[in-house]
Amino acid sequence: EAGVTQFPSHSVIEKGQTVTLRCDPISGHDNLYWYRRVMGKEIKFLLHFVKESKQDESGMPNNRFLAERTGGTYSTLKVQPAELEDSGVYFCASSQPGQGSLETQYFGPGTRLLVL
Amino acid sequence: KQEVTQIPAALSVPEGENLVLNCSFTDSAIYNLQWFRQDPGKGLTSLLLIQSSQREQTSGRLNASLDKSSGRSTLYIAASQPGDSATYLCAVDNYGQNFVFGPGTRLSVLP
């Protein structure tokens, strides 16, 4: 079974440009999460989709970030316009809801974004 | 290959008790170690991050320690509350490679 995949693996852009990151969750997983690790700092939650709906977007840093999950399959995270502080690694994770208990989140390899 | 384990797998304590969660890793060449809490149906919440050069970090009632040479970290929770009930995960970051999560400790704090 294929795991969570992310594209691209690396992206280098200039300040002010737009970048779109893509995440393909494990097939059949309703939950999709985005996380970010800014250079040298902790991994932090950005938002959570349940199917195509945004369940929790409390971690989104500002309105330059837009996440979508049309059709409840893959998700995109667009940064527009990108700023220097947006550099870091963006991780996606997916899970299937547990039955009243914890579900294991499966992480993708991440997209390394560098804004110059 | 880095392997991360956590002990105990589950823990149930009465409210007010102090407790310790353990995390062990096999490769001591780590960049940092992070503790998370996970609630059902929610994203992971970052609790504490310890850089490889640090020995401990504190946030409120939480204290995390790191002993790289022995491949261990502990998360100390003081004066536990029912709201602390969750699963606690440690994740080890191996210098630019993907991070590795432990299996978690499921904590129940009883009122």
mmCIF file of N, CA and C in Angstrom, chain B residues 40-100:
data_model
loop_
_atom_site.group_PDB
_atom_site.id
_atom_site.type_symbol
_atom_site.label_atom_id
_atom_site.label_comp_id
_atom_site.label_asym_id
_atom_site.label_seq_id
_atom_site.Cartn_x
_atom_site.Cartn_y
_atom_site.Cartn_z
ATOM 1 N N PRO B 40 -8.030 12.408 20.325
ATOM 2 C CA PRO B 40 -8.751 11.729 19.237
ATOM 3 C C PRO B 40 -9.333 12.709 18.229
ATOM 4 N N GLY B 41 -9.098 12.463 16.962
ATOM 5 C CA GLY B 41 -9.665 13.283 15.903
ATOM 6 C C GLY B 41 -9.048 14.659 15.771
ATOM 7 N N LYS B 42 -7.913 14.884 16.399
ATOM 8 C CA LYS B 42 -7.276 16.201 16.332
ATOM 9 C C LYS B 42 -5.858 16.090 15.783
ATOM 10 N N GLY B 43 -5.323 17.231 15.358
ATOM 11 C CA GLY B 43 -3.934 17.261 14.965
ATOM 12 C C GLY B 43 -3.030 17.164 16.172
ATOM 13 N N LEU B 44 -1.770 16.872 15.936
ATOM 14 C CA LEU B 44 -0.808 16.791 17.023
ATOM 15 C C LEU B 44 -0.544 18.187 17.574
ATOM 16 N N THR B 45 -0.455 18.269 18.896
ATOM 17 C CA THR B 45 -0.142 19.528 19.554
ATOM 18 C C THR B 45 1.282 19.452 20.075
ATOM 19 N N SER B 46 2.112 20.383 19.655
ATOM 20 C CA SER B 46 3.487 20.399 20.134
ATOM 21 C C SER B 46 3.525 20.848 21.587
ATOM 22 N N LEU B 47 4.274 20.117 22.411
ATOM 23 C CA LEU B 47 4.406 20.455 23.826
ATOM 24 C C LEU B 47 5.757 21.079 24.116
ATOM 25 N N LEU B 48 6.809 20.352 23.809
ATOM 26 C CA LEU B 48 8.159 20.815 24.104
ATOM 27 C C LEU B 48 9.103 20.319 23.024
ATOM 28 N N LEU B 49 10.085 21.140 22.726
ATOM 29 C CA LEU B 49 11.145 20.772 21.792
ATOM 30 C C LEU B 49 12.467 20.890 22.527
ATOM 31 N N ILE B 50 13.277 19.838 22.482
ATOM 32 C CA ILE B 50 14.601 19.880 23.087
ATOM 33 C C ILE B 50 15.632 19.725 21.981
ATOM 34 N N GLN B 51 16.495 20.719 21.847
ATOM 35 C CA GLN B 51 17.588 20.618 20.879
ATOM 36 C C GLN B 51 18.624 19.636 21.409
ATOM 37 N N SER B 52 19.431 19.107 20.503
ATOM 38 C CA SER B 52 20.392 18.076 20.905
ATOM 39 C C SER B 52 21.408 18.588 21.928
ATOM 40 N N SER B 53 21.633 19.895 21.939
ATOM 41 C CA SER B 53 22.607 20.470 22.869
ATOM 42 C C SER B 53 22.001 20.788 24.236
ATOM 43 N N GLN B 54 20.692 20.635 24.373
ATOM 44 C CA GLN B 54 20.022 20.966 25.618
ATOM 45 C C GLN B 54 19.800 19.722 26.470
ATOM 46 N N ARG B 55 19.588 19.960 27.769
ATOM 47 C CA ARG B 55 19.328 18.860 28.688
ATOM 48 C C ARG B 55 17.854 18.786 29.069
ATOM 49 N N GLU B 56 17.209 19.958 29.111
ATOM 50 C CA GLU B 56 15.802 19.941 29.469
ATOM 51 C C GLU B 56 15.106 21.213 29.015
ATOM 52 N N GLN B 57 13.775 21.100 28.962
ATOM 53 C CA GLN B 57 12.916 22.224 28.635
ATOM 54 C C GLN B 57 11.697 22.158 29.537
ATOM 55 N N THR B 58 11.199 23.333 29.903
ATOM 56 C CA THR B 58 10.042 23.394 30.802
ATOM 57 C C THR B 58 8.984 24.297 30.202
ATOM 58 N N SER B 59 7.731 23.882 30.401
ATOM 59 C CA SER B 59 6.602 24.711 30.006
ATOM 60 C C SER B 59 5.468 24.425 30.974
ATOM 61 N N GLY B 60 5.210 25.369 31.856
ATOM 62 C CA GLY B 60 4.138 25.175 32.830
ATOM 63 C C GLY B 60 4.387 23.966 33.708
ATOM 64 N N ARG B 61 3.436 23.045 33.696
ATOM 65 C CA ARG B 61 3.559 21.823 34.523
ATOM 66 C C ARG B 61 4.361 20.723 33.825
ATOM 67 N N LEU B 62 4.864 21.011 32.667
ATOM 68 C CA LEU B 62 5.589 20.007 31.893
ATOM 69 C C LEU B 62 7.092 20.275 31.935
ATOM 70 N N ASN B 63 7.838 19.203 32.084
ATOM 71 C CA ASN B 63 9.288 19.290 32.023
ATOM 72 C C ASN B 63 9.791 18.104 31.217
ATOM 73 N N ALA B 64 10.576 18.377 30.191
ATOM 74 C CA ALA B 64 11.146 17.301 29.384
ATOM 75 C C ALA B 64 12.658 17.320 29.526
ATOM 76 N N SER B 65 13.221 16.155 29.685
ATOM 77 C CA SER B 65 14.667 16.041 29.780
ATOM 78 C C SER B 65 15.193 15.205 28.623
ATOM 79 N N LEU B 66 16.454 15.390 28.333
ATOM 80 C CA LEU B 66 17.093 14.645 27.244
ATOM 81 C C LEU B 66 18.474 14.185 27.669
ATOM 82 N N ASP B 67 18.733 12.895 27.528
ATOM 83 C CA ASP B 67 20.058 12.336 27.731
ATOM 84 C C ASP B 67 20.433 11.629 26.431
ATOM 85 N N LYS B 68 21.144 12.369 25.590
ATOM 86 C CA LYS B 68 21.462 11.829 24.261
ATOM 87 C C LYS B 68 22.319 10.584 24.330
ATOM 88 N N SER B 69 23.306 10.610 25.234
ATOM 89 C CA SER B 69 24.264 9.507 25.286
ATOM 90 C C SER B 69 23.594 8.182 25.606
ATOM 91 N N SER B 70 22.559 8.239 26.432
ATOM 92 C CA SER B 70 21.860 7.003 26.780
ATOM 93 C C SER B 70 20.628 6.785 25.918
ATOM 94 N N GLY B 71 20.334 7.734 25.049
ATOM 95 C CA GLY B 71 19.188 7.585 24.153
ATOM 96 C C GLY B 71 17.858 7.639 24.863
ATOM 97 N N ARG B 72 17.733 8.587 25.801
ATOM 98 C CA ARG B 72 16.492 8.654 26.569
ATOM 99 C C ARG B 72 15.992 10.073 26.745
ATOM 100 N N SER B 73 14.669 10.172 26.797
ATOM 101 C CA SER B 73 14.021 11.422 27.156
ATOM 102 C C SER B 73 12.857 11.094 28.075
ATOM 103 N N THR B 74 12.584 11.988 28.999
ATOM 104 C CA THR B 74 11.429 11.811 29.865
ATOM 105 C C THR B 74 10.571 13.063 29.807
ATOM 106 N N LEU B 75 9.284 12.859 29.932
ATOM 107 C CA LEU B 75 8.332 13.949 30.059
ATOM 108 C C LEU B 75 7.699 13.840 31.428
ATOM 109 N N TYR B 76 7.917 14.859 32.232
ATOM 110 C CA TYR B 76 7.402 14.900 33.598
ATOM 111 C C TYR B 76 6.187 15.815 33.609
ATOM 112 N N ILE B 77 5.080 15.309 34.123
ATOM 113 C CA ILE B 77 3.862 16.110 34.254
ATOM 114 C C ILE B 77 3.564 16.245 35.732
ATOM 115 N N ALA B 78 3.544 17.469 36.201
ATOM 116 C CA ALA B 78 3.287 17.721 37.622
ATOM 117 C C ALA B 78 1.798 17.961 37.854
ATOM 118 N N ALA B 79 1.349 17.523 39.000
ATOM 119 C CA ALA B 79 -0.033 17.791 39.432
ATOM 120 C C ALA B 79 -1.025 17.519 38.315
ATOM 121 N N SER B 80 -1.087 16.291 37.867
ATOM 122 C CA SER B 80 -1.900 15.931 36.694
ATOM 123 C C SER B 80 -3.368 16.293 36.885
ATOM 124 N N GLN B 81 -3.997 16.612 35.744
ATOM 125 C CA GLN B 81 -5.404 17.005 35.722
ATOM 126 C C GLN B 81 -6.141 16.139 34.701
ATOM 127 N N PRO B 82 -7.451 15.984 34.854
ATOM 128 C CA PRO B 82 -8.204 15.199 33.862
ATOM 129 C C PRO B 82 -8.009 15.694 32.429
ATOM 130 N N GLY B 83 -7.821 16.996 32.274
ATOM 131 C CA GLY B 83 -7.589 17.560 30.943
ATOM 132 C C GLY B 83 -6.281 17.136 30.325
ATOM 133 N N ASP B 84 -5.403 16.527 31.104
ATOM 134 C CA ASP B 84 -4.137 16.022 30.567
ATOM 135 C C ASP B 84 -4.316 14.679 29.870
ATOM 136 N N SER B 85 -5.481 14.098 30.012
ATOM 137 C CA SER B 85 -5.733 12.790 29.390
ATOM 138 C C SER B 85 -5.608 12.905 27.877
ATOM 139 N N ALA B 86 -4.729 12.123 27.328
ATOM 140 C CA ALA B 86 -4.435 12.160 25.886
ATOM 141 C C ALA B 86 -3.358 11.119 25.642
ATOM 142 N N THR B 87 -2.939 11.010 24.392
ATOM 143 C CA THR B 87 -1.777 10.185 24.074
ATOM 144 C C THR B 87 -0.588 11.094 23.846
ATOM 145 N N TYR B 88 0.524 10.734 24.447
ATOM 146 C CA TYR B 88 1.725 11.555 24.372
ATOM 147 C C TYR B 88 2.746 10.842 23.492
ATOM 148 N N LEU B 89 3.211 11.572 22.481
ATOM 149 C CA LEU B 89 4.145 11.015 21.508
ATOM 150 C C LEU B 89 5.474 11.758 21.590
ATOM 151 N N CYS B 90 6.557 11.024 21.461
ATOM 152 C CA CYS B 90 7.840 11.684 21.266
ATOM 153 C C CYS B 90 8.281 11.429 19.831
ATOM 154 N N ALA B 91 8.974 12.389 19.274
ATOM 155 C CA ALA B 91 9.459 12.268 17.896
ATOM 156 C C ALA B 91 10.909 12.716 17.864
ATOM 157 N N VAL B 92 11.727 11.927 17.191
ATOM 158 C CA VAL B 92 13.154 12.198 17.108
ATOM 159 C C VAL B 92 13.492 12.667 15.701
ATOM 160 N N ASP B 93 14.227 13.725 15.625
ATOM 161 C CA ASP B 93 14.629 14.308 14.344
ATOM 162 C C ASP B 93 16.089 13.960 14.093
ATOM 163 N N ASN B 94 16.327 13.245 13.001
ATOM 164 C CA ASN B 94 17.682 12.801 12.664
ATOM 165 C C ASN B 94 18.292 13.640 11.548
ATOM 166 N N TYR B 95 18.832 14.762 11.892
ATOM 167 C CA TYR B 95 19.630 15.575 10.964
ATOM 168 C C TYR B 95 19.190 15.540 9.514
ATOM 169 N N GLY B 96 18.106 16.229 9.240
ATOM 170 C CA GLY B 96 17.699 16.404 7.848
ATOM 171 C C GLY B 96 16.889 15.260 7.286
ATOM 172 N N GLN B 97 16.935 14.112 7.934
ATOM 173 C CA GLN B 97 16.084 13.013 7.482
ATOM 174 C C GLN B 97 14.712 13.178 8.132
ATOM 175 N N ASN B 98 13.823 12.367 7.754
ATOM 176 C CA ASN B 98 12.493 12.468 8.320
ATOM 177 C C ASN B 98 12.532 12.115 9.802
ATOM 178 N N PHE B 99 11.594 12.625 10.530
ATOM 179 C CA PHE B 99 11.583 12.332 11.960
ATOM 180 C C PHE B 99 10.874 11.017 12.217
ATOM 181 N N VAL B 100 11.142 10.438 13.377
ATOM 182 C CA VAL B 100 10.587 9.132 13.738
ATOM 183 C C VAL B 100 9.783 9.280 15.014
#
